[in-house]
CSV table of C-alpha atoms and ligand atoms in Angstrom, one decimal:
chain,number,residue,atom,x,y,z
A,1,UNK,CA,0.0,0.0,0.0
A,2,UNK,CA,1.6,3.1,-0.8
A,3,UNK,CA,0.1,6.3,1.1
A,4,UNK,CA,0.0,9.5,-1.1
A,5,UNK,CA,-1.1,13.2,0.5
A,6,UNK,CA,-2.9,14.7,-2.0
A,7,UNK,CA,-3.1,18.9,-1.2
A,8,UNK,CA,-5.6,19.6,-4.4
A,9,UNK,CA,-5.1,23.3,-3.0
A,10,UNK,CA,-6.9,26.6,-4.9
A,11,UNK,CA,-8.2,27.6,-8.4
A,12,UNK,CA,-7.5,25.1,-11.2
A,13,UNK,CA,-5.7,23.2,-8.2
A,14,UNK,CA,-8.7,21.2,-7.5
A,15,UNK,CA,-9.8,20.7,-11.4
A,16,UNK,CA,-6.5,19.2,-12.5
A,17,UNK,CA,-6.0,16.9,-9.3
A,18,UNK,CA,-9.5,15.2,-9.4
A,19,UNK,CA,-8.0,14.0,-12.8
A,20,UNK,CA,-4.9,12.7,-11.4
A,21,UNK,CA,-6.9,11.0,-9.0
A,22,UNK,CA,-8.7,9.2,-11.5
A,23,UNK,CA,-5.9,8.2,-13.7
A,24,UNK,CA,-4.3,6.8,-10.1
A,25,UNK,CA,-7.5,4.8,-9.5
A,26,UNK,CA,-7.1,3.2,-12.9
A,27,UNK,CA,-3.5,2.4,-11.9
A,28,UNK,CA,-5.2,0.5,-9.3
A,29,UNK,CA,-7.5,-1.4,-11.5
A,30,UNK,CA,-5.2,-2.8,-14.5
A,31,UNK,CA,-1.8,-3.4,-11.9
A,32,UNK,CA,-1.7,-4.6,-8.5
A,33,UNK,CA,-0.3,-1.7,-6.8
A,34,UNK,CA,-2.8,0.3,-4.3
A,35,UNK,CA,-3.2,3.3,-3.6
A,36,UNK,CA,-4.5,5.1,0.2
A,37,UNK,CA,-4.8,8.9,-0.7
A,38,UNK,CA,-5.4,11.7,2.1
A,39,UNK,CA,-6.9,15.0,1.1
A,40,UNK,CA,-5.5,17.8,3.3
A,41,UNK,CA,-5.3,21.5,2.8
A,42,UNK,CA,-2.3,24.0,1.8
A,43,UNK,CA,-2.8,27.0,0.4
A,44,UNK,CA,-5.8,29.6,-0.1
A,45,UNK,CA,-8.2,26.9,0.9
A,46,UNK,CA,-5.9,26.3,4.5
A,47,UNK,CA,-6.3,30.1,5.0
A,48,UNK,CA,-9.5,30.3,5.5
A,49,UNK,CA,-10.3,27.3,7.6
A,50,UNK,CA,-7.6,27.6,9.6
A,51,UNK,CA,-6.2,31.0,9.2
A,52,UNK,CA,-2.4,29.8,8.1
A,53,UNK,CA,-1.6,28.2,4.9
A,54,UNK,CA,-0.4,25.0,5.8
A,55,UNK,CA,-1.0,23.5,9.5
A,56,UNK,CA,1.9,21.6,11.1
A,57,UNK,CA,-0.8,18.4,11.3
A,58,UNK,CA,-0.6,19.1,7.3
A,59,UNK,CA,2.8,19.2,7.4
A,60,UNK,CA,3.2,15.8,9.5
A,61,UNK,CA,1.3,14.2,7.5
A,62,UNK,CA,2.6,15.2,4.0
A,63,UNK,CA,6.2,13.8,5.6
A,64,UNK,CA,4.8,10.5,7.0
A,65,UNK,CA,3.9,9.6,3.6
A,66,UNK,CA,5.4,8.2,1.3
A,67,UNK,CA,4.7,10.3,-1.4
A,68,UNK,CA,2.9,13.9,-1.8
A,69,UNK,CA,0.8,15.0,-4.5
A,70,UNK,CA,-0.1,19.1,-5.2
A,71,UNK,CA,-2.4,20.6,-7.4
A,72,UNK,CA,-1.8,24.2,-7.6
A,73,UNK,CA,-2.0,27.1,-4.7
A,74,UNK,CA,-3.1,30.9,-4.1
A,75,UNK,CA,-5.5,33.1,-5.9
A,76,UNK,CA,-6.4,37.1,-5.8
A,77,UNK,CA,-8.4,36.5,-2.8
A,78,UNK,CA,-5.0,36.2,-1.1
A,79,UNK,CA,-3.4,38.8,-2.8
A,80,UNK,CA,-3.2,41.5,-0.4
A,81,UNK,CA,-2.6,39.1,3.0
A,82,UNK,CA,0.8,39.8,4.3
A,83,UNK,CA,4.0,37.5,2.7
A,84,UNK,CA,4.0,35.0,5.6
A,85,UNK,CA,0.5,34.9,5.4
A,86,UNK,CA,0.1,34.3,1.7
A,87,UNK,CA,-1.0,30.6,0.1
A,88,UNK,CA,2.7,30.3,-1.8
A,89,UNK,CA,3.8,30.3,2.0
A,90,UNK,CA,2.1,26.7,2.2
A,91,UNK,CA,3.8,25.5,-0.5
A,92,UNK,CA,7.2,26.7,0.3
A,93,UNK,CA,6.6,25.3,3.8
A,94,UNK,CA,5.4,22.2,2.7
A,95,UNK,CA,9.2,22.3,0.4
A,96,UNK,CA,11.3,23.0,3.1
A,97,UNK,CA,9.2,20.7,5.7
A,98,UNK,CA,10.2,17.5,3.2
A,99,UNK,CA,13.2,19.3,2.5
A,100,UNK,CA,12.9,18.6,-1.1
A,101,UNK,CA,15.7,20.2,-2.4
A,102,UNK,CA,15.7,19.4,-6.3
A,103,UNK,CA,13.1,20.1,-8.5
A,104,UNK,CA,13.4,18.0,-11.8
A,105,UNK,CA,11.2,19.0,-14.6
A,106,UNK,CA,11.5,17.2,-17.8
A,107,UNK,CA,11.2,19.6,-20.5
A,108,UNK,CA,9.9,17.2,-23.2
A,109,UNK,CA,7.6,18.1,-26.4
A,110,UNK,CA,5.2,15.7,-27.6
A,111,UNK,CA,5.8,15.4,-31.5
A,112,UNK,CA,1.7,16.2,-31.7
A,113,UNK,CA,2.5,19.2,-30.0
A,114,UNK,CA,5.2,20.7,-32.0
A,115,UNK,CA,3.1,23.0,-34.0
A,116,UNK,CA,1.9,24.6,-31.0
A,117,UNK,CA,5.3,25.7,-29.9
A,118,UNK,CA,6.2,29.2,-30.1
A,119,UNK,CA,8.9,28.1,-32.1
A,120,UNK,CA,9.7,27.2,-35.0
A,121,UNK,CA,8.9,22.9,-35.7
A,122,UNK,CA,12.3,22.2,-36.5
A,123,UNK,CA,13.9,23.9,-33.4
A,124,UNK,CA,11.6,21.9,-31.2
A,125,UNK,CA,11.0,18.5,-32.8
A,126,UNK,CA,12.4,15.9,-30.4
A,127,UNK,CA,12.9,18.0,-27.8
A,128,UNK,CA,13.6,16.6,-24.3
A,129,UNK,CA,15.8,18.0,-21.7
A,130,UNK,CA,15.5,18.3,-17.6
A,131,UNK,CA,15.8,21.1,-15.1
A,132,UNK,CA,17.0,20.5,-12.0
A,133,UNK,CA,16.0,24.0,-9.7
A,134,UNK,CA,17.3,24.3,-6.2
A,135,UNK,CA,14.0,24.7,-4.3
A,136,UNK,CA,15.2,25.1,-1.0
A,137,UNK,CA,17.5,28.0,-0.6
A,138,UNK,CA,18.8,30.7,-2.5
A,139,UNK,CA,16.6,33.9,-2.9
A,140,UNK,CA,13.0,32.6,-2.1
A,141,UNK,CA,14.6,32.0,1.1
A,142,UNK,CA,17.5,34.5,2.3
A,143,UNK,CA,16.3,34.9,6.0
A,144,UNK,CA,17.7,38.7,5.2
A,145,UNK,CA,14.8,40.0,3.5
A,146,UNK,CA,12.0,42.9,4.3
A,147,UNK,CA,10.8,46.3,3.2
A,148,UNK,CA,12.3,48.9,5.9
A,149,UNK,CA,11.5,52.3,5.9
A,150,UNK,CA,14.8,54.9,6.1
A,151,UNK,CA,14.2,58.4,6.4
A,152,UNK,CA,11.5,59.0,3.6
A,153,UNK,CA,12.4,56.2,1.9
A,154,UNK,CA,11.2,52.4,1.7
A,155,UNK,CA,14.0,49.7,0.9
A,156,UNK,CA,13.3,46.6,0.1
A,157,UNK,CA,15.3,43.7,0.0
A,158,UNK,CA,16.0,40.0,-0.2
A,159,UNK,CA,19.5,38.2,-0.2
A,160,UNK,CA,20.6,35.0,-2.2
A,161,UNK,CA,22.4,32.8,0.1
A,162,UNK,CA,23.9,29.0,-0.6
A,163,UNK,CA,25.9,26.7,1.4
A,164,UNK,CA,28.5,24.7,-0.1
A,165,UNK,CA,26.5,21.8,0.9
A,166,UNK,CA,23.3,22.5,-0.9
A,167,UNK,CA,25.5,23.4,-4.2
A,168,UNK,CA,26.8,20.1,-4.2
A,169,UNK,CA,24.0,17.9,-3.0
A,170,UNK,CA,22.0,19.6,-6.3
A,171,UNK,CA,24.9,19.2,-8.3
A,172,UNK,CA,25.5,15.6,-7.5
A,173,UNK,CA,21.5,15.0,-8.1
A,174,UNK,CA,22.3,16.7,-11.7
A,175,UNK,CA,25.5,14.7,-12.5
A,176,UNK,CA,23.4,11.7,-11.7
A,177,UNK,CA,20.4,12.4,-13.6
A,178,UNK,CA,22.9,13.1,-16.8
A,179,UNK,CA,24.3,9.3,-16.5
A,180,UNK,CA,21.0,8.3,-16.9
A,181,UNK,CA,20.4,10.5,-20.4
A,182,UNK,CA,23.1,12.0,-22.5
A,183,UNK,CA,25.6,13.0,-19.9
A,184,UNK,CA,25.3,16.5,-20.7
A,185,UNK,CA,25.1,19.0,-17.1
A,186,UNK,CA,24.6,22.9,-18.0
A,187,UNK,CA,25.2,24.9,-14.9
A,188,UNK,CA,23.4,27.9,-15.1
A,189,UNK,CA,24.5,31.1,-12.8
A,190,UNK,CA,25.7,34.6,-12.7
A,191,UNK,CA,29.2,34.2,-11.5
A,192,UNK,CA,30.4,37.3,-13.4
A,193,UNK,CA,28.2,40.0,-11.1
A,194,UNK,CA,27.2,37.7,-8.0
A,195,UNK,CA,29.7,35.9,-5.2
A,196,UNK,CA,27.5,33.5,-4.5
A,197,UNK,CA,27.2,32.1,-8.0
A,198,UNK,CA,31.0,32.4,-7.8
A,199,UNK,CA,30.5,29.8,-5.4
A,200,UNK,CA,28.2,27.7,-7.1
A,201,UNK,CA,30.3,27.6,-9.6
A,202,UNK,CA,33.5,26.4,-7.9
A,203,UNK,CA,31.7,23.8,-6.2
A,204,UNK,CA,30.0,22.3,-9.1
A,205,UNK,CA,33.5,22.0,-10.4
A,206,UNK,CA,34.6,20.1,-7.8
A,207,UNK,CA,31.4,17.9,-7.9
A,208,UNK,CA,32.3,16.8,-11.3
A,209,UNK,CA,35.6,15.5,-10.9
A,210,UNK,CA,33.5,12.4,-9.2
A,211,UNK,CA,31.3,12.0,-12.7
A,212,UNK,CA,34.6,12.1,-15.6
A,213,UNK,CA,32.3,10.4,-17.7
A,214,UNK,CA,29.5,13.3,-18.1
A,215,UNK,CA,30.5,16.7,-19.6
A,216,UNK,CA,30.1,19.6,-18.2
A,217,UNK,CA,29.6,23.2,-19.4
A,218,UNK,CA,28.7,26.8,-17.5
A,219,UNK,CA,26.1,29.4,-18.9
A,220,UNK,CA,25.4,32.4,-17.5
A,221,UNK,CA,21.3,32.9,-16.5
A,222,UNK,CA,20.7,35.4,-19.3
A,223,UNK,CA,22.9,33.7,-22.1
A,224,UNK,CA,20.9,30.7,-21.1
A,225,UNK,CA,17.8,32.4,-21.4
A,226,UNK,CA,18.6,33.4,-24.8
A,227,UNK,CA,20.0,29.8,-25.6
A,228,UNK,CA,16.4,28.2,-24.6
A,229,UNK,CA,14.7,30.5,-27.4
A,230,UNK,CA,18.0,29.7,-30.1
A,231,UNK,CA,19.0,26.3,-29.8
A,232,UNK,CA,17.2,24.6,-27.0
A,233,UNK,CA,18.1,21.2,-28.2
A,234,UNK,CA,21.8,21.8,-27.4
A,235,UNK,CA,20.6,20.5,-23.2
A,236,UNK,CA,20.5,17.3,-21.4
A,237,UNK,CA,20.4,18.4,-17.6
A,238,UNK,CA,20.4,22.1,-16.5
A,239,UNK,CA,21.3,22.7,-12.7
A,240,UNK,CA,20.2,26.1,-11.3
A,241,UNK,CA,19.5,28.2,-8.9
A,242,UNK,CA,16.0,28.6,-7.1
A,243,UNK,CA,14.7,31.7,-9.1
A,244,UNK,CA,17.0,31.5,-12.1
A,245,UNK,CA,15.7,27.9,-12.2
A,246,UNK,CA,11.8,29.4,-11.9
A,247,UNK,CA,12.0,31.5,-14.5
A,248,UNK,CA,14.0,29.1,-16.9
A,249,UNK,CA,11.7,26.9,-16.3
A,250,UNK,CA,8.4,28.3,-17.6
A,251,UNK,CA,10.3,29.6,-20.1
A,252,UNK,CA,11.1,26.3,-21.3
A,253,UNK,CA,7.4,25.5,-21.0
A,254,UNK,CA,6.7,27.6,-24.0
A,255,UNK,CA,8.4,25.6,-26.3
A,256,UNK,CA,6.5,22.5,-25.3
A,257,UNK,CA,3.5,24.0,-26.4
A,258,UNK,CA,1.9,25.0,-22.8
A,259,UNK,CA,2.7,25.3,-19.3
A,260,UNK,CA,-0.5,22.6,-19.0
A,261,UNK,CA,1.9,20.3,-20.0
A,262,UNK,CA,5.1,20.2,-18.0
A,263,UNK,CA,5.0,18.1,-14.5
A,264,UNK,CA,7.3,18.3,-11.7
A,265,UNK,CA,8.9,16.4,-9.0
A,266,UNK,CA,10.7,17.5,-6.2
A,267,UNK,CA,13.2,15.2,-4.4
A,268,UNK,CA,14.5,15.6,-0.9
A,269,UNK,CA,15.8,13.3,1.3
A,270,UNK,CA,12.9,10.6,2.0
A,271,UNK,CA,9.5,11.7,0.9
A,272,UNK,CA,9.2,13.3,-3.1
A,273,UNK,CA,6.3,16.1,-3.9
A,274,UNK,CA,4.7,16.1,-7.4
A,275,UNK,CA,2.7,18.9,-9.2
A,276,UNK,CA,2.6,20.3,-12.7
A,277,UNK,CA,4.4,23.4,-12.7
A,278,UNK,CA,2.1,25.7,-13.7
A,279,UNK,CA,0.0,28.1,-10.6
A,280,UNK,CA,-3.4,28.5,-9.9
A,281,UNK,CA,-4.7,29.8,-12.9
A,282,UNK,CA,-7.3,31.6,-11.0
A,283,UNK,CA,-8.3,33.4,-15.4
A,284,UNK,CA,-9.8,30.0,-15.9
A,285,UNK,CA,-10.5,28.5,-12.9
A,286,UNK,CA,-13.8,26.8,-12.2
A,287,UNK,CA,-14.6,26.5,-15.7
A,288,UNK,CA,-13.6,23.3,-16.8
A,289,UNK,CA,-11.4,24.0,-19.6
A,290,UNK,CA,-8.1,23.7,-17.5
A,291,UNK,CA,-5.4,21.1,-19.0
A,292,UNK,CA,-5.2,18.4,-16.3
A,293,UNK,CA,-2.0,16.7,-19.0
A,294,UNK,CA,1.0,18.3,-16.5
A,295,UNK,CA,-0.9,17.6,-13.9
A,296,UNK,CA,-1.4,13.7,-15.0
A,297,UNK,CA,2.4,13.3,-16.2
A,298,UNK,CA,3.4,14.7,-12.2
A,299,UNK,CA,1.7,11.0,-11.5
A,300,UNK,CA,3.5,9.2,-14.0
A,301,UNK,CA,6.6,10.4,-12.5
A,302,UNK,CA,5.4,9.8,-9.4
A,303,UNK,CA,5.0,6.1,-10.4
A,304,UNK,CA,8.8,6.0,-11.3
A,305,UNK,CA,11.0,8.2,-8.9
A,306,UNK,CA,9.0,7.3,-5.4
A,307,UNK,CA,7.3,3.5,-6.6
A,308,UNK,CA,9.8,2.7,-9.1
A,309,UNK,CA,6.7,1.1,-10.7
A,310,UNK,CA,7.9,2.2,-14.6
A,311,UNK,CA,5.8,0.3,-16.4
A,312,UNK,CA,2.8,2.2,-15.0
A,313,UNK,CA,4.9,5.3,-15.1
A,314,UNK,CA,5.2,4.1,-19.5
A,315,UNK,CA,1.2,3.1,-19.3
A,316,UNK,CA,0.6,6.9,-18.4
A,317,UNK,CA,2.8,8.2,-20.5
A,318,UNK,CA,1.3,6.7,-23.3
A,319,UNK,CA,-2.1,6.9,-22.9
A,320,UNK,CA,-1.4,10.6,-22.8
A,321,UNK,CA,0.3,10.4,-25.8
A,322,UNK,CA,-2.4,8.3,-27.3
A,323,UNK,CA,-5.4,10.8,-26.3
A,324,UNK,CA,-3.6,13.5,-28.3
A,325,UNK,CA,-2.7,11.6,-31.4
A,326,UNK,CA,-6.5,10.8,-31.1
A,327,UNK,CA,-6.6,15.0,-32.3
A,328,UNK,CA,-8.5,15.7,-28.2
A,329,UNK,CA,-6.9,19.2,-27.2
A,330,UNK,CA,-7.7,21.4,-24.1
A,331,UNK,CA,-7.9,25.2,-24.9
A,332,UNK,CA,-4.3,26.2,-24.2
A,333,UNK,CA,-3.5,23.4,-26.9
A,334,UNK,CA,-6.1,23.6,-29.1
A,335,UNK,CA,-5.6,24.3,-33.0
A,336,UNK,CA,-7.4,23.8,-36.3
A,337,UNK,CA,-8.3,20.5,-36.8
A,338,UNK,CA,-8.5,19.2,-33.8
A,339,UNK,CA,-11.3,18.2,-30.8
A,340,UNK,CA,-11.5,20.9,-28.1
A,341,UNK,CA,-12.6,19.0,-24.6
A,342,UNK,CA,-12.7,20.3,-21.6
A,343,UNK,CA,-10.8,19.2,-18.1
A,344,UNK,CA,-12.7,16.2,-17.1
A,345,UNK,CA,-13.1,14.8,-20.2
A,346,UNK,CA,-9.5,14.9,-20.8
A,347,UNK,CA,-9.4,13.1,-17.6
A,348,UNK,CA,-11.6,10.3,-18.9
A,349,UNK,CA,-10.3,10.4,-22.1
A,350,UNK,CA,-6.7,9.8,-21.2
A,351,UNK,CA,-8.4,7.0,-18.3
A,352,UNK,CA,-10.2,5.5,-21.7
A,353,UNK,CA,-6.4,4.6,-23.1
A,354,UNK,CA,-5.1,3.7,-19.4
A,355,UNK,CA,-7.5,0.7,-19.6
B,1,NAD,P1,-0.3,30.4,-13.6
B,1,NAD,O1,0.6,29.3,-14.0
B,1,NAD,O2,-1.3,30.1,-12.7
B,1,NAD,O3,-1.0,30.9,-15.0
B,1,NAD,C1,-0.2,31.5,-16.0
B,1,NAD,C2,-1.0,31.4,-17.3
B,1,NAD,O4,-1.1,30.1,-17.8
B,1,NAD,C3,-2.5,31.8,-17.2
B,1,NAD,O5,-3.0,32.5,-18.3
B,1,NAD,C4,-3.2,30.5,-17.0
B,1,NAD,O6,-4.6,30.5,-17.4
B,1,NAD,C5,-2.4,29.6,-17.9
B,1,NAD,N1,-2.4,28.2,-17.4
B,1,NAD,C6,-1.7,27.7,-16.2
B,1,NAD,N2,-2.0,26.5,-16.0
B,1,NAD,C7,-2.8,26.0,-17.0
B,1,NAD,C8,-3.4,24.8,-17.4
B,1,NAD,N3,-3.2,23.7,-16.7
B,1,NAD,N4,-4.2,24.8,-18.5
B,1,NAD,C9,-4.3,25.9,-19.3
B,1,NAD,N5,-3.8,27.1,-19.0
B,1,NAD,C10,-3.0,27.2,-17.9
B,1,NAD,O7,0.6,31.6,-13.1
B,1,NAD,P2,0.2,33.0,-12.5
B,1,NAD,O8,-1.0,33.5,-13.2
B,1,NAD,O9,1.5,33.7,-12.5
B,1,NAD,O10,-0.2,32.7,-11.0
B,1,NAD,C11,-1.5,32.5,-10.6
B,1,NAD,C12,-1.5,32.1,-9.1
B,1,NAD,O11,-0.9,30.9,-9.0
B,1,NAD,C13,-0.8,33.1,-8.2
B,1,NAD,O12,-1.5,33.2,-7.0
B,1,NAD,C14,0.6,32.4,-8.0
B,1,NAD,O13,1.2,32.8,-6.8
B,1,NAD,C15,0.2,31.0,-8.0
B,1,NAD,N6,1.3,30.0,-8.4
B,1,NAD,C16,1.3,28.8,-7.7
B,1,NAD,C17,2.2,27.9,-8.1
B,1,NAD,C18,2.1,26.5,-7.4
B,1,NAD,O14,1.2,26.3,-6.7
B,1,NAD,N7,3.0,25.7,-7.7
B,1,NAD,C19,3.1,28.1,-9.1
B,1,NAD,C20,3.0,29.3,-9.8
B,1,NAD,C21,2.1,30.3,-9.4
């Protein structure tokens, strides 16, 4: 029996999970692995029964699991609350809390996807790289941070801080992934303006004299950038920093067609987090016409890297590959030609090929 927390959180949150559910009842049915899932609250939907977006009973739970499951948190509602009070505040708890310091997400295009990118076919075509983001540390988390007022004016400001040994625990997590794939680890910083990326840089230097057989190259974050948009097939593994890594990454999910597409996982020391990258969405939420396909691939990948169960992990994979050769699109991925359905029916749909 594995035991998943499942925080379906705020907006699309909900929408997208309830079809990740589905898909991991149908696991159930055609293998004999089982499945006991907890709903609990983080988030928006935390705040207002409890006032705080992620209880430490949430939190206990999530990390007595054995694997967590998040759908998507905050929302305008929350807008204006204080920083510490905020929904993204339950999620970065809920990080730190299972101290899952590497976020991996597979950058991968789906060849019936490839027109939909924002660029060109043959730039895209056969695309598949991974990001690995620090998600522990770094700026999101500088304990020096505030808005202060001197004299007449207001200063704000946060700090970017790493330790040697969260550089290197990321780094070896990269190295590793790379022996898996093409053996290929990008380093992405900004060690010609910022110490600490001077740091990050000599560290993941010294990481890779233990891995001789991967190569390894350094790219600054805005050369990288621009890289993504040129020639994004030149990556296997990209290791980053928590914001560079934030922005890269949804960057990258342009070029797969939508950000309803790319899932995530988020690997600590014991207990891994899954959730498609994308927010709350709170332009579409509640109206069914959400893609629930990122949201579905966090499971598959949740099926490899906490159950090591790959052949469901392949199953879900290609029934989602099979639902859009079948022409069904949600809105974000719709184009001429093709069937427009909305959240739920995609969730069937891709259940329909499961079977
Ligand atoms: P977002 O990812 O929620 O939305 C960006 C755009 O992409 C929107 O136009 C949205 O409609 C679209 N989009 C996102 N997911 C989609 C999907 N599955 N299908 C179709 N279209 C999709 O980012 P945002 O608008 O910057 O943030 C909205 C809220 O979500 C904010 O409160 C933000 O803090 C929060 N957020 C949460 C997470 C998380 O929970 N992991 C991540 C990012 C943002």
């Amino acid at each position: 029996m594995k035991r998943i927390a499942v925080f379906p959180g705020d907006g699309i949150g909900p929408e997208v999970t309830a079809q990740a559910m589905k898909v991991l009842r149908t696991v159930e049915k055609i293998s004999n692995i089982k499945f006991e899932i907890e709903e609990l609250l983080a988030g928006g939907v935390s705040i207002d029964k409890h006032g705080i977006p992620l209880t430490s009973e949430a939190l206990e739970k999530a990390k007595n699991a054995d694997a967590v499951f998040l759908g998507a948190v905050g929302g305008p509602k929350w807008d204006s609350l204080p920083s510490d009070k905020r929904p993204e505040k339950g999620l970065l708890g809920l990080r730190k809390g299972l101290n899952a310091y590497a976020n991996v997400r597979p950058v991968k295009i789906f060849p019936q996807l490839v027109e939909r990118s924002s660029l060109k076919a043959e730039i895209v075509r056969g695309l598949d790289f991974v990001i690995l983001r620090e998600l522990v540390s770094g700026l999101y988390f500088g304990a020096q941070r505030g808005i202060e007022k001197i004299g007449e004016e207001e200063r704000g400001f946060n700090t970017m801080i790493y330790h040697s040994s969260e550089i290197e625990r990321i780094a070896r997590k990269a190295f590793e992934f790379a022996r898996r794939r093409r053996k290929k680890v990008t380093s992405v910083d900004k060690a010609n303006v910022l110490e600490v990326s001077q740091l990050w840089r000599k560290v993941v230097i010294g990481v890779h004299k233990d891995y001789p057989d991967v190569e390894l190259n350094h790219r600054y974050v805005d050369d990288c950038a621009m890289q993504l948009i040129r020639d994004p097939k030149q990556f296997d593994v990209i290791v980053t920093e928590n914001m560079f890594g934030d922005i890269l990454s949804d960057e990258a999910a342009m070029l797969t067609g939508s950000i309803g597409m790319l899932p995530s996982a988020s690997m600590g020391d014991k207990v891994a987090m899954y959730e498609p990258i994308h927010g709350s969405a709170p332009d579409i939420a509640g109206k069914d016409i959400a893609n629930p396909l990122a949201t579905i691939l966090s499971v598959a990948m949740m099926m490899d890297y906490s159950f090591h169960e790959a052949k469901a992990a392949r199953a879900i994979e290609a029934a989602v590959e099979r639902t859009l050769e079948a022409g069904y699109r949600t809105a974000d991925i719709f184009s001429e030609g093709t069937t427009k359905v909305g959240c739920s029916k995609m969730g069937d749909l891709v259940v329909e090929r499961l079977h």
